[in-house]
Amino acid sequence: MERNLTHIALFAALIAVLGLVPKIDLAGGVPITAQSLGIMLCGTVLGARRGALAVLLFLALVAAGLPLLSGGRGGFGVFAGPSVGFLVGFPVAAFVTGWVMQRTTLSPGLSAWAASTIGGIGVLYVFGIVGIALMTGVSIQEASLGAALSFLPGDVVKTVIAGLVTQSLSRMRPASLLSRA
Amino acid sequence: MLTLTSPVEIWAHRVPAGGKLVALAVATTGLFALSSPGPLALALIATLCLYLTAGLRFARDGLRQLYPLWPFLLVVGLWHLWTRDLDSGLVVLQRMVTAVALANFVTMTTRLADMIAVFQRLAQPFERLGLSPRRVALAFALVIRFIPVMLDRLAQIDASWRARSPRRPRWRVMVPATLAALDDADRVAEALRARGGAG
């Protein structure tokens, strides 16, 4: 019981830290925020249920007024802005990522990459694009084009990193992957 | 850690957090029900007046909070100019600015502790599902405590990597950082159990 709680809390903190670090220069040159990498890792490492709860806890702290979203944003205002769809999609993305991770039997790295692509891009973009379309009045097609042009390259890099990190974790300490426990 | 609560104390700081949140929910629903530029312009002016009742300094801080919106406003504005659909452009822009400004107003005038108390109260009905208010408060406190710890450690990992290698660590810092988070989680869980559990 306590372990569940502390894992959820520590991964919520990890998502926050990844958004605060100005640019870890993860990919060399490509200016990406690492926050959605945290969402993916929640799913691949903690699994569906705990991963989604960690993301919900993180969002609750953002709503409570801590400036933890990338770029130092926070408070209730972010839920009234154009990226609300992505925020709503975050916990669902972590859940689906964890679910795919738990259901596949490929090597941890490969499943983590596939799971992050399905959850962290596929599912997340559905929410994000619908959010942009609703909030800004552009059509779904135009919103999709905009999201693909501005976020897709960075997010593809992040799914690969999520796969590599999960692979290393499973090699260094197999028991640490709670999604595969 | 810094919060977004305004250091300038105004009348709205004394309004209970729950009341402000209900008012915000009603106002935001109302904004989305309006679909012509005229009434939305009135709503925007009313919001501006709300900020001005708190004084110029507070209003200026509030304006600064809206700054991250400008790229979106620019793109959406240009888009609606290009499609010659000025009315719906005005509707979208005014609605977004007003909704975000109202939400920021609540955030700026509510202390973090009061906001967390509201979340605890919201968790109460879910007590039987394992979401006791005590556990919610503990989880919030753990996150807030561990963010600076993790930031420090990320800096340490980065520094020790640079001491060993001329190349940049890039994504590789993520592996020790994640492992450390998992270890911390285990240790904190043990410490909690030793002190009577998370309740």
mmCIF file of C-alpha atoms in Angstrom:
data_model
loop_
_atom_site.group_PDB
_atom_site.id
_atom_site.type_symbol
_atom_site.label_atom_id
_atom_site.label_comp_id
_atom_site.label_asym_id
_atom_site.label_seq_id
_atom_site.Cartn_x
_atom_site.Cartn_y
_atom_site.Cartn_z
ATOM 1 C CA MET A 1 0.000 0.000 0.000
ATOM 2 C CA GLU A 2 2.676 2.488 1.014
ATOM 3 C CA ARG A 3 4.791 1.425 -1.953
ATOM 4 C CA ASN A 4 1.947 2.204 -4.350
ATOM 5 C CA LEU A 5 1.533 5.658 -2.853
ATOM 6 C CA THR A 6 5.224 6.523 -2.872
ATOM 7 C CA HIS A 7 5.755 5.276 -6.437
ATOM 8 C CA ILE A 8 2.834 7.381 -7.643
ATOM 9 C CA ALA A 9 4.114 10.446 -5.780
ATOM 10 C CA LEU A 10 7.735 10.082 -6.871
ATOM 11 C CA PHE A 11 6.794 9.663 -10.532
ATOM 12 C CA ALA A 12 4.495 12.682 -10.321
ATOM 13 C CA ALA A 13 7.563 14.574 -9.084
ATOM 14 C CA LEU A 14 9.591 13.135 -11.979
ATOM 15 C CA ILE A 15 7.088 14.493 -14.530
ATOM 16 C CA ALA A 16 7.332 17.887 -12.846
ATOM 17 C CA VAL A 17 11.132 17.865 -12.820
ATOM 18 C CA LEU A 18 11.263 16.945 -16.499
ATOM 19 C CA GLY A 19 9.140 20.006 -17.267
ATOM 20 C CA LEU A 20 11.244 22.316 -15.090
ATOM 21 C CA VAL A 21 14.657 21.366 -16.442
ATOM 22 C CA PRO A 22 15.091 24.109 -19.044
ATOM 23 C CA LYS A 23 16.451 21.839 -21.726
ATOM 24 C CA ILE A 24 18.386 18.714 -20.871
ATOM 25 C CA ASP A 25 19.322 18.764 -24.517
ATOM 26 C CA LEU A 26 17.991 15.234 -24.694
ATOM 27 C CA ALA A 27 18.126 14.911 -28.409
ATOM 28 C CA GLY A 28 20.860 17.371 -29.275
ATOM 29 C CA GLY A 29 19.589 20.472 -30.984
ATOM 30 C CA VAL A 30 15.893 19.632 -31.201
ATOM 31 C CA PRO A 31 14.167 21.937 -28.719
ATOM 32 C CA ILE A 32 11.794 19.560 -26.964
ATOM 33 C CA THR A 33 10.343 19.600 -23.496
ATOM 34 C CA ALA A 34 10.821 16.359 -21.646
ATOM 35 C CA GLN A 35 7.487 16.511 -19.866
ATOM 36 C CA SER A 36 5.665 14.081 -22.134
ATOM 37 C CA LEU A 37 8.637 11.744 -21.770
ATOM 38 C CA GLY A 38 7.703 11.625 -18.087
ATOM 39 C CA ILE A 39 4.133 10.692 -19.038
ATOM 40 C CA MET A 40 5.426 7.838 -21.213
ATOM 41 C CA LEU A 41 7.807 6.574 -18.509
ATOM 42 C CA CYS A 42 4.965 6.548 -15.973
ATOM 43 C CA GLY A 43 3.185 4.062 -18.199
ATOM 44 C CA THR A 44 6.165 1.927 -19.199
ATOM 45 C CA VAL A 45 7.680 1.698 -15.704
ATOM 46 C CA LEU A 46 4.700 1.875 -13.323
ATOM 47 C CA GLY A 47 2.074 0.207 -15.508
ATOM 48 C CA ALA A 48 -1.424 1.355 -16.422
ATOM 49 C CA ARG A 49 -3.152 2.070 -13.109
ATOM 50 C CA ARG A 50 -0.286 3.529 -11.102
ATOM 51 C CA GLY A 51 1.005 5.425 -14.136
ATOM 52 C CA ALA A 52 -2.346 7.109 -14.724
ATOM 53 C CA LEU A 53 -2.667 7.960 -11.015
ATOM 54 C CA ALA A 54 0.805 9.536 -10.995
ATOM 55 C CA VAL A 55 -0.214 11.763 -13.934
ATOM 56 C CA LEU A 56 -3.497 12.684 -12.212
ATOM 57 C CA LEU A 57 -1.594 13.657 -9.066
ATOM 58 C CA PHE A 58 0.728 15.816 -11.159
ATOM 59 C CA LEU A 59 -2.239 17.539 -12.841
ATOM 60 C CA ALA A 60 -3.899 18.113 -9.459
ATOM 61 C CA LEU A 61 -0.789 19.963 -8.284
ATOM 62 C CA VAL A 62 -0.775 22.023 -11.483
ATOM 63 C CA ALA A 63 -4.437 22.899 -10.954
ATOM 64 C CA ALA A 64 -3.711 23.760 -7.318
ATOM 65 C CA GLY A 65 -1.445 26.540 -8.575
ATOM 66 C CA LEU A 66 2.085 25.165 -8.830
ATOM 67 C CA PRO A 67 3.847 26.299 -12.040
ATOM 68 C CA LEU A 68 4.944 22.788 -13.013
ATOM 69 C CA LEU A 69 3.884 22.538 -16.653
ATOM 70 C CA SER A 70 6.723 23.054 -19.114
ATOM 71 C CA GLY A 71 7.406 26.748 -19.528
ATOM 72 C CA GLY A 72 6.441 27.390 -15.897
ATOM 73 C CA ARG A 73 2.704 27.366 -16.528
ATOM 74 C CA GLY A 74 0.164 26.292 -13.935
ATOM 75 C CA GLY A 75 -3.083 27.100 -12.169
ATOM 76 C CA PHE A 76 -6.613 26.667 -13.450
ATOM 77 C CA GLY A 77 -5.889 28.875 -16.455
ATOM 78 C CA VAL A 78 -4.054 26.114 -18.307
ATOM 79 C CA PHE A 79 -7.294 24.111 -18.345
ATOM 80 C CA ALA A 80 -9.035 26.947 -20.164
ATOM 81 C CA GLY A 81 -6.268 27.363 -22.742
ATOM 82 C CA PRO A 82 -5.694 25.781 -26.156
ATOM 83 C CA SER A 83 -3.660 22.837 -24.852
ATOM 84 C CA VAL A 84 -6.380 21.578 -22.498
ATOM 85 C CA GLY A 85 -6.921 18.530 -24.732
ATOM 86 C CA PHE A 86 -3.346 17.392 -24.187
ATOM 87 C CA LEU A 87 -3.705 17.819 -20.406
ATOM 88 C CA VAL A 88 -6.919 15.773 -20.329
ATOM 89 C CA GLY A 89 -5.228 13.194 -22.543
ATOM 90 C CA PHE A 90 -2.113 12.861 -20.330
ATOM 91 C CA PRO A 91 -3.551 10.374 -17.785
ATOM 92 C CA VAL A 92 -5.298 8.388 -20.527
ATOM 93 C CA ALA A 93 -2.043 8.277 -22.506
ATOM 94 C CA ALA A 94 -0.145 6.986 -19.457
ATOM 95 C CA PHE A 95 -2.857 4.391 -18.842
ATOM 96 C CA VAL A 96 -2.832 3.105 -22.426
ATOM 97 C CA THR A 97 0.980 3.116 -22.513
ATOM 98 C CA GLY A 98 1.048 1.020 -19.344
ATOM 99 C CA TRP A 99 -1.701 -1.258 -20.583
ATOM 100 C CA VAL A 100 0.113 -2.014 -23.855
ATOM 101 C CA MET A 101 3.352 -2.509 -21.912
ATOM 102 C CA GLN A 102 1.648 -5.033 -19.626
ATOM 103 C CA ARG A 103 -0.025 -6.901 -22.479
ATOM 104 C CA THR A 104 2.932 -7.312 -24.842
ATOM 105 C CA THR A 105 5.642 -9.934 -24.482
ATOM 106 C CA LEU A 106 8.297 -8.359 -26.715
ATOM 107 C CA SER A 107 11.601 -7.248 -25.194
ATOM 108 C CA PRO A 108 11.037 -4.421 -22.667
ATOM 109 C CA GLY A 109 12.684 -1.781 -24.848
ATOM 110 C CA LEU A 110 10.683 -2.644 -27.945
ATOM 111 C CA SER A 111 7.377 -2.868 -26.095
ATOM 112 C CA ALA A 112 8.106 0.389 -24.292
ATOM 113 C CA TRP A 113 8.740 2.117 -27.611
ATOM 114 C CA ALA A 114 5.573 0.651 -29.149
ATOM 115 C CA ALA A 115 3.513 1.395 -26.032
ATOM 116 C CA SER A 116 4.738 5.029 -25.885
ATOM 117 C CA THR A 117 3.968 5.487 -29.569
ATOM 118 C CA ILE A 118 0.436 4.151 -29.155
ATOM 119 C CA GLY A 119 -0.268 5.885 -25.831
ATOM 120 C CA GLY A 120 1.952 8.957 -25.895
ATOM 121 C CA ILE A 121 1.342 9.880 -29.533
ATOM 122 C CA GLY A 122 -1.740 8.001 -30.818
ATOM 123 C CA VAL A 123 -4.046 8.429 -27.846
ATOM 124 C CA LEU A 124 -2.629 11.747 -26.659
ATOM 125 C CA TYR A 125 -2.956 13.409 -30.067
ATOM 126 C CA VAL A 126 -6.622 12.411 -30.386
ATOM 127 C CA PHE A 127 -7.342 14.332 -27.185
ATOM 128 C CA GLY A 128 -4.975 17.169 -28.019
ATOM 129 C CA ILE A 129 -6.280 17.707 -31.541
ATOM 130 C CA VAL A 130 -9.937 17.647 -30.483
ATOM 131 C CA GLY A 131 -8.981 20.145 -27.747
ATOM 132 C CA ILE A 132 -7.300 22.527 -30.197
ATOM 133 C CA ALA A 133 -10.245 22.281 -32.610
ATOM 134 C CA LEU A 134 -12.804 23.000 -29.862
ATOM 135 C CA MET A 135 -10.859 25.847 -28.275
ATOM 136 C CA THR A 136 -9.722 27.673 -31.413
ATOM 137 C CA GLY A 137 -12.501 26.965 -33.883
ATOM 138 C CA VAL A 138 -10.267 25.465 -36.574
ATOM 139 C CA SER A 139 -11.285 22.199 -38.220
ATOM 140 C CA ILE A 140 -10.022 18.796 -37.042
ATOM 141 C CA GLN A 141 -7.891 18.422 -40.178
ATOM 142 C CA GLU A 142 -6.214 21.807 -39.684
ATOM 143 C CA ALA A 143 -5.628 21.103 -35.999
ATOM 144 C CA SER A 144 -4.100 17.720 -36.880
ATOM 145 C CA LEU A 145 -1.769 19.317 -39.386
ATOM 146 C CA GLY A 146 -0.696 21.936 -36.860
ATOM 147 C CA ALA A 147 -0.098 19.372 -34.107
ATOM 148 C CA ALA A 148 1.796 17.055 -36.446
ATOM 149 C CA LEU A 149 4.072 19.835 -37.708
ATOM 150 C CA SER A 150 4.854 21.309 -34.291
ATOM 151 C CA PHE A 151 4.966 18.333 -31.908
ATOM 152 C CA LEU A 152 5.405 15.120 -33.880
ATOM 153 C CA PRO A 153 9.188 15.230 -34.555
ATOM 154 C CA GLY A 154 9.986 15.806 -30.879
ATOM 155 C CA ASP A 155 7.502 13.217 -29.692
ATOM 156 C CA VAL A 156 8.888 10.536 -32.006
ATOM 157 C CA VAL A 157 12.325 11.174 -30.474
ATOM 158 C CA LYS A 158 10.770 10.887 -27.009
ATOM 159 C CA THR A 159 9.179 7.497 -27.725
ATOM 160 C CA VAL A 160 12.615 6.197 -28.740
ATOM 161 C CA ILE A 161 14.145 7.614 -25.543
ATOM 162 C CA ALA A 162 11.339 6.057 -23.464
ATOM 163 C CA GLY A 163 12.152 2.706 -25.090
ATOM 164 C CA LEU A 164 15.910 3.084 -24.466
ATOM 165 C CA VAL A 165 15.446 4.140 -20.835
ATOM 166 C CA THR A 166 13.024 1.285 -20.137
ATOM 167 C CA GLN A 167 15.403 -1.182 -21.804
ATOM 168 C CA SER A 168 18.335 0.007 -19.656
ATOM 169 C CA LEU A 169 16.231 -0.160 -16.491
ATOM 170 C CA SER A 170 15.163 -3.728 -17.211
ATOM 171 C CA ARG A 171 18.751 -4.740 -17.881
ATOM 172 C CA MET A 172 20.189 -3.039 -14.786
ATOM 173 C CA ARG A 173 17.440 -4.100 -12.441
ATOM 174 C CA PRO A 174 14.688 -6.317 -13.872
ATOM 175 C CA ALA A 175 12.533 -5.991 -10.751
ATOM 176 C CA SER A 176 12.294 -2.223 -11.202
ATOM 177 C CA LEU A 177 9.838 -2.521 -14.088
ATOM 178 C CA LEU A 178 6.612 -2.705 -12.099
ATOM 179 C CA SER A 179 4.653 -2.865 -15.363
ATOM 180 C CA ARG A 180 6.211 -6.279 -15.994
ATOM 181 C CA ALA A 181 6.110 -7.521 -12.396
ATOM 182 C CA MET B 1 8.929 26.546 -4.102
ATOM 183 C CA LEU B 2 7.229 29.447 -5.861
ATOM 184 C CA THR B 3 3.507 29.217 -6.340
ATOM 185 C CA LEU B 4 1.338 31.326 -8.624
ATOM 186 C CA THR B 5 -0.505 32.924 -5.702
ATOM 187 C CA SER B 6 -0.153 36.694 -5.916
ATOM 188 C CA PRO B 7 1.923 38.323 -3.162
ATOM 189 C CA VAL B 8 -0.419 41.340 -3.395
ATOM 190 C CA GLU B 9 -3.187 40.596 -0.886
ATOM 191 C CA ILE B 10 -6.612 41.653 -2.197
ATOM 192 C CA TRP B 11 -10.227 41.198 -1.161
ATOM 193 C CA ALA B 12 -10.553 37.947 -3.137
ATOM 194 C CA HIS B 13 -7.913 36.248 -0.964
ATOM 195 C CA ARG B 14 -10.493 36.265 1.853
ATOM 196 C CA VAL B 15 -13.243 34.583 -0.217
ATOM 197 C CA PRO B 16 -13.354 30.818 0.541
ATOM 198 C CA ALA B 17 -11.581 28.701 -2.088
ATOM 199 C CA GLY B 18 -14.585 26.429 -2.665
ATOM 200 C CA GLY B 19 -16.825 29.419 -3.431
ATOM 201 C CA LYS B 20 -14.336 30.839 -5.917
ATOM 202 C CA LEU B 21 -14.072 27.508 -7.703
ATOM 203 C CA VAL B 22 -17.848 27.147 -8.010
ATOM 204 C CA ALA B 23 -18.084 30.720 -9.341
ATOM 205 C CA LEU B 24 -15.293 29.959 -11.828
ATOM 206 C CA ALA B 25 -17.067 26.827 -13.053
ATOM 207 C CA VAL B 26 -20.339 28.759 -13.545
ATOM 208 C CA ALA B 27 -18.607 31.651 -15.301
ATOM 209 C CA THR B 28 -16.632 29.377 -17.638
ATOM 210 C CA THR B 29 -19.748 27.402 -18.559
ATOM 211 C CA GLY B 30 -21.449 30.712 -19.273
ATOM 212 C CA LEU B 31 -18.586 31.829 -21.518
ATOM 213 C CA PHE B 32 -18.892 28.706 -23.618
ATOM 214 C CA ALA B 33 -22.654 29.248 -23.935
ATOM 215 C CA LEU B 34 -22.090 32.710 -25.464
ATOM 216 C CA SER B 35 -21.431 32.592 -29.182
ATOM 217 C CA SER B 36 -21.500 36.158 -30.469
ATOM 218 C CA PRO B 37 -18.675 38.709 -30.205
ATOM 219 C CA GLY B 38 -20.728 41.436 -28.473
ATOM 220 C CA PRO B 39 -21.587 39.704 -25.188
ATOM 221 C CA LEU B 40 -18.130 38.138 -25.061
ATOM 222 C CA ALA B 41 -16.550 41.579 -25.340
ATOM 223 C CA LEU B 42 -18.658 42.636 -22.343
ATOM 224 C CA ALA B 43 -17.438 39.566 -20.436
ATOM 225 C CA LEU B 44 -13.844 40.468 -21.272
ATOM 226 C CA ILE B 45 -14.341 44.048 -20.070
ATOM 227 C CA ALA B 46 -16.017 42.766 -16.884
ATOM 228 C CA THR B 47 -13.014 40.510 -16.240
ATOM 229 C CA LEU B 48 -10.661 43.446 -16.763
ATOM 230 C CA CYS B 49 -12.685 45.437 -14.228
ATOM 231 C CA LEU B 50 -12.470 42.508 -11.795
ATOM 232 C CA TYR B 51 -8.669 42.678 -12.024
ATOM 233 C CA LEU B 52 -8.704 46.470 -11.662
ATOM 234 C CA THR B 53 -10.683 46.266 -8.401
ATOM 235 C CA ALA B 54 -7.535 44.675 -7.006
ATOM 236 C CA GLY B 55 -5.313 47.578 -7.977
ATOM 237 C CA LEU B 56 -2.907 48.295 -10.810
ATOM 238 C CA ARG B 57 -0.038 46.171 -9.532
ATOM 239 C CA PHE B 58 -2.216 43.065 -9.283
ATOM 240 C CA ALA B 59 -3.694 43.749 -12.722
ATOM 241 C CA ARG B 60 -0.220 44.042 -14.234
ATOM 242 C CA ASP B 61 0.801 40.690 -12.661
ATOM 243 C CA GLY B 62 -2.368 39.187 -14.087
ATOM 244 C CA LEU B 63 -1.552 40.479 -17.561
ATOM 245 C CA ARG B 64 1.883 38.909 -17.319
ATOM 246 C CA GLN B 65 0.254 35.540 -16.547
ATOM 247 C CA LEU B 66 -1.547 35.731 -19.900
ATOM 248 C CA TYR B 67 1.714 36.182 -21.787
ATOM 249 C CA PRO B 68 2.225 32.461 -22.678
ATOM 250 C CA LEU B 69 -0.999 32.602 -24.709
ATOM 251 C CA TRP B 70 0.224 35.050 -27.321
ATOM 252 C CA PRO B 71 1.623 32.601 -29.922
ATOM 253 C CA PHE B 72 -1.718 30.817 -30.015
ATOM 254 C CA LEU B 73 -3.651 34.079 -30.169
ATOM 255 C CA LEU B 74 -1.474 35.231 -33.062
ATOM 256 C CA VAL B 75 -1.895 32.000 -35.042
ATOM 257 C CA VAL B 76 -5.641 31.795 -34.433
ATOM 258 C CA GLY B 77 -6.071 35.498 -35.196
ATOM 259 C CA LEU B 78 -4.158 35.280 -38.468
ATOM 260 C CA TRP B 79 -6.031 32.129 -39.404
ATOM 261 C CA HIS B 80 -9.419 33.766 -38.978
ATOM 262 C CA LEU B 81 -8.220 36.860 -40.841
ATOM 263 C CA TRP B 82 -7.135 34.667 -43.721
ATOM 264 C CA THR B 83 -10.474 32.820 -43.870
ATOM 265 C CA ARG B 84 -12.257 36.212 -43.555
ATOM 266 C CA ASP B 85 -14.310 34.880 -40.672
ATOM 267 C CA LEU B 86 -13.761 37.786 -38.292
ATOM 268 C CA ASP B 87 -16.808 37.114 -36.118
ATOM 269 C CA SER B 88 -15.876 33.587 -35.128
ATOM 270 C CA GLY B 89 -12.264 34.700 -34.719
ATOM 271 C CA LEU B 90 -13.329 37.358 -32.224
ATOM 272 C CA VAL B 91 -15.549 34.836 -30.429
ATOM 273 C CA VAL B 92 -12.716 32.328 -30.054
ATOM 274 C CA LEU B 93 -10.062 34.837 -29.005
ATOM 275 C CA GLN B 94 -12.212 36.763 -26.536
ATOM 276 C CA ARG B 95 -13.578 33.586 -25.014
ATOM 277 C CA MET B 96 -10.140 32.073 -24.516
ATOM 278 C CA VAL B 97 -8.575 35.197 -23.019
ATOM 279 C CA THR B 98 -11.544 35.725 -20.676
ATOM 280 C CA ALA B 99 -11.680 32.087 -19.530
ATOM 281 C CA VAL B 100 -7.942 31.902 -18.887
ATOM 282 C CA ALA B 101 -7.905 35.279 -17.135
ATOM 283 C CA LEU B 102 -10.791 34.281 -14.831
ATOM 284 C CA ALA B 103 -9.097 30.977 -13.969
ATOM 285 C CA ASN B 104 -5.807 32.788 -13.300
ATOM 286 C CA PHE B 105 -7.665 35.200 -11.035
ATOM 287 C CA VAL B 106 -8.791 32.287 -8.834
ATOM 288 C CA THR B 107 -5.291 30.803 -8.828
ATOM 289 C CA MET B 108 -3.697 34.162 -7.993
ATOM 290 C CA THR B 109 -5.997 34.749 -5.039
ATOM 291 C CA THR B 110 -5.995 31.296 -3.441
ATOM 292 C CA ARG B 111 -3.194 29.963 -1.265
ATOM 293 C CA LEU B 112 -1.799 26.519 -2.084
ATOM 294 C CA ALA B 113 -2.809 25.134 1.320
ATOM 295 C CA ASP B 114 -6.440 26.229 0.796
ATOM 296 C CA MET B 115 -6.482 24.684 -2.676
ATOM 297 C CA ILE B 116 -5.102 21.387 -1.354
ATOM 298 C CA ALA B 117 -7.768 21.426 1.379
ATOM 299 C CA VAL B 118 -10.410 21.647 -1.386
ATOM 300 C CA PHE B 119 -8.895 18.622 -3.132
ATOM 301 C CA GLN B 120 -8.917 16.732 0.167
ATOM 302 C CA ARG B 121 -12.601 17.496 0.583
ATOM 303 C CA LEU B 122 -13.266 16.384 -3.008
ATOM 304 C CA ALA B 123 -11.488 13.097 -2.245
ATOM 305 C CA GLN B 124 -13.787 12.336 0.685
ATOM 306 C CA PRO B 125 -16.532 10.521 -1.279
ATOM 307 C CA PHE B 126 -13.880 8.164 -2.687
ATOM 308 C CA GLU B 127 -12.648 7.094 0.736
ATOM 309 C CA ARG B 128 -13.941 3.556 0.256
ATOM 310 C CA LEU B 129 -11.934 3.223 -2.997
ATOM 311 C CA GLY B 130 -8.745 3.841 -1.031
ATOM 312 C CA LEU B 131 -8.484 7.574 -1.705
ATOM 313 C CA SER B 132 -8.620 8.849 1.868
ATOM 314 C CA PRO B 133 -8.090 12.614 2.404
ATOM 315 C CA ARG B 134 -5.053 11.815 4.542
ATOM 316 C CA ARG B 135 -3.460 9.840 1.748
ATOM 317 C CA VAL B 136 -4.192 12.596 -0.789
ATOM 318 C CA ALA B 137 -2.537 15.171 1.456
ATOM 319 C CA LEU B 138 0.460 12.875 1.974
ATOM 320 C CA ALA B 139 0.862 12.335 -1.779
ATOM 321 C CA PHE B 140 0.741 16.105 -2.432
ATOM 322 C CA ALA B 141 3.326 16.725 0.281
ATOM 323 C CA LEU B 142 5.632 14.010 -1.058
ATOM 324 C CA VAL B 143 5.602 15.459 -4.578
ATOM 325 C CA ILE B 144 6.275 18.984 -3.362
ATOM 326 C CA ARG B 145 9.106 17.752 -1.124
ATOM 327 C CA PHE B 146 10.759 15.594 -3.774
ATOM 328 C CA ILE B 147 10.778 18.032 -6.710
ATOM 329 C CA PRO B 148 13.787 20.015 -5.367
ATOM 330 C CA VAL B 149 15.491 16.762 -4.302
ATOM 331 C CA MET B 150 15.211 15.391 -7.832
ATOM 332 C CA LEU B 151 16.326 18.653 -9.447
ATOM 333 C CA ASP B 152 19.478 18.566 -7.301
ATOM 334 C CA ARG B 153 20.137 14.970 -8.161
ATOM 335 C CA LEU B 154 19.676 15.552 -11.874
ATOM 336 C CA ALA B 155 22.308 18.290 -11.631
ATOM 337 C CA GLN B 156 24.642 15.905 -9.759
ATOM 338 C CA ILE B 157 24.207 13.135 -12.329
ATOM 339 C CA ASP B 158 24.922 15.646 -15.076
ATOM 340 C CA ALA B 159 28.056 16.920 -13.282
ATOM 341 C CA SER B 160 29.463 13.451 -12.643
ATOM 342 C CA TRP B 161 28.874 12.525 -16.267
ATOM 343 C CA ARG B 162 30.801 15.589 -17.422
ATOM 344 C CA ALA B 163 33.642 14.684 -15.059
ATOM 345 C CA ARG B 164 34.001 11.335 -16.806
ATOM 346 C CA SER B 165 33.270 12.115 -20.426
ATOM 347 C CA PRO B 166 33.854 14.929 -22.891
ATOM 348 C CA ARG B 167 30.513 14.150 -24.564
ATOM 349 C CA ARG B 168 27.126 15.440 -23.406
ATOM 350 C CA PRO B 169 25.040 12.896 -21.466
ATOM 351 C CA ARG B 170 21.773 13.663 -23.316
ATOM 352 C CA TRP B 171 19.044 11.119 -22.644
ATOM 353 C CA ARG B 172 21.340 8.845 -20.616
ATOM 354 C CA VAL B 173 20.808 10.953 -17.457
ATOM 355 C CA MET B 174 17.265 9.657 -17.490
ATOM 356 C CA VAL B 175 18.268 6.114 -16.514
ATOM 357 C CA PRO B 176 19.983 6.916 -13.179
ATOM 358 C CA ALA B 177 17.351 9.601 -12.507
ATOM 359 C CA THR B 178 14.506 7.101 -12.913
ATOM 360 C CA LEU B 179 16.335 4.429 -10.901
ATOM 361 C CA ALA B 180 16.910 6.922 -8.097
ATOM 362 C CA ALA B 181 13.216 7.834 -8.112
ATOM 363 C CA LEU B 182 12.298 4.144 -7.796
ATOM 364 C CA ASP B 183 14.792 3.683 -4.935
ATOM 365 C CA ASP B 184 13.469 6.767 -3.146
ATOM 366 C CA ALA B 185 9.943 5.429 -3.495
ATOM 367 C CA ASP B 186 10.957 2.160 -1.821
ATOM 368 C CA ARG B 187 12.788 3.913 0.991
ATOM 369 C CA VAL B 188 9.994 6.377 1.689
ATOM 370 C CA ALA B 189 7.517 3.489 1.698
ATOM 371 C CA GLU B 190 9.606 1.682 4.313
ATOM 372 C CA ALA B 191 9.889 4.833 6.396
ATOM 373 C CA LEU B 192 6.113 5.333 6.236
ATOM 374 C CA ARG B 193 5.429 1.754 7.255
ATOM 375 C CA ALA B 194 7.849 2.058 10.161
ATOM 376 C CA ARG B 195 5.888 5.098 11.323
ATOM 377 C CA GLY B 196 2.490 3.451 11.274
ATOM 378 C CA GLY B 197 1.630 3.358 7.561
ATOM 379 C CA ALA B 198 0.052 5.799 5.139
ATOM 380 C CA GLY B 199 -3.401 5.478 6.759
#
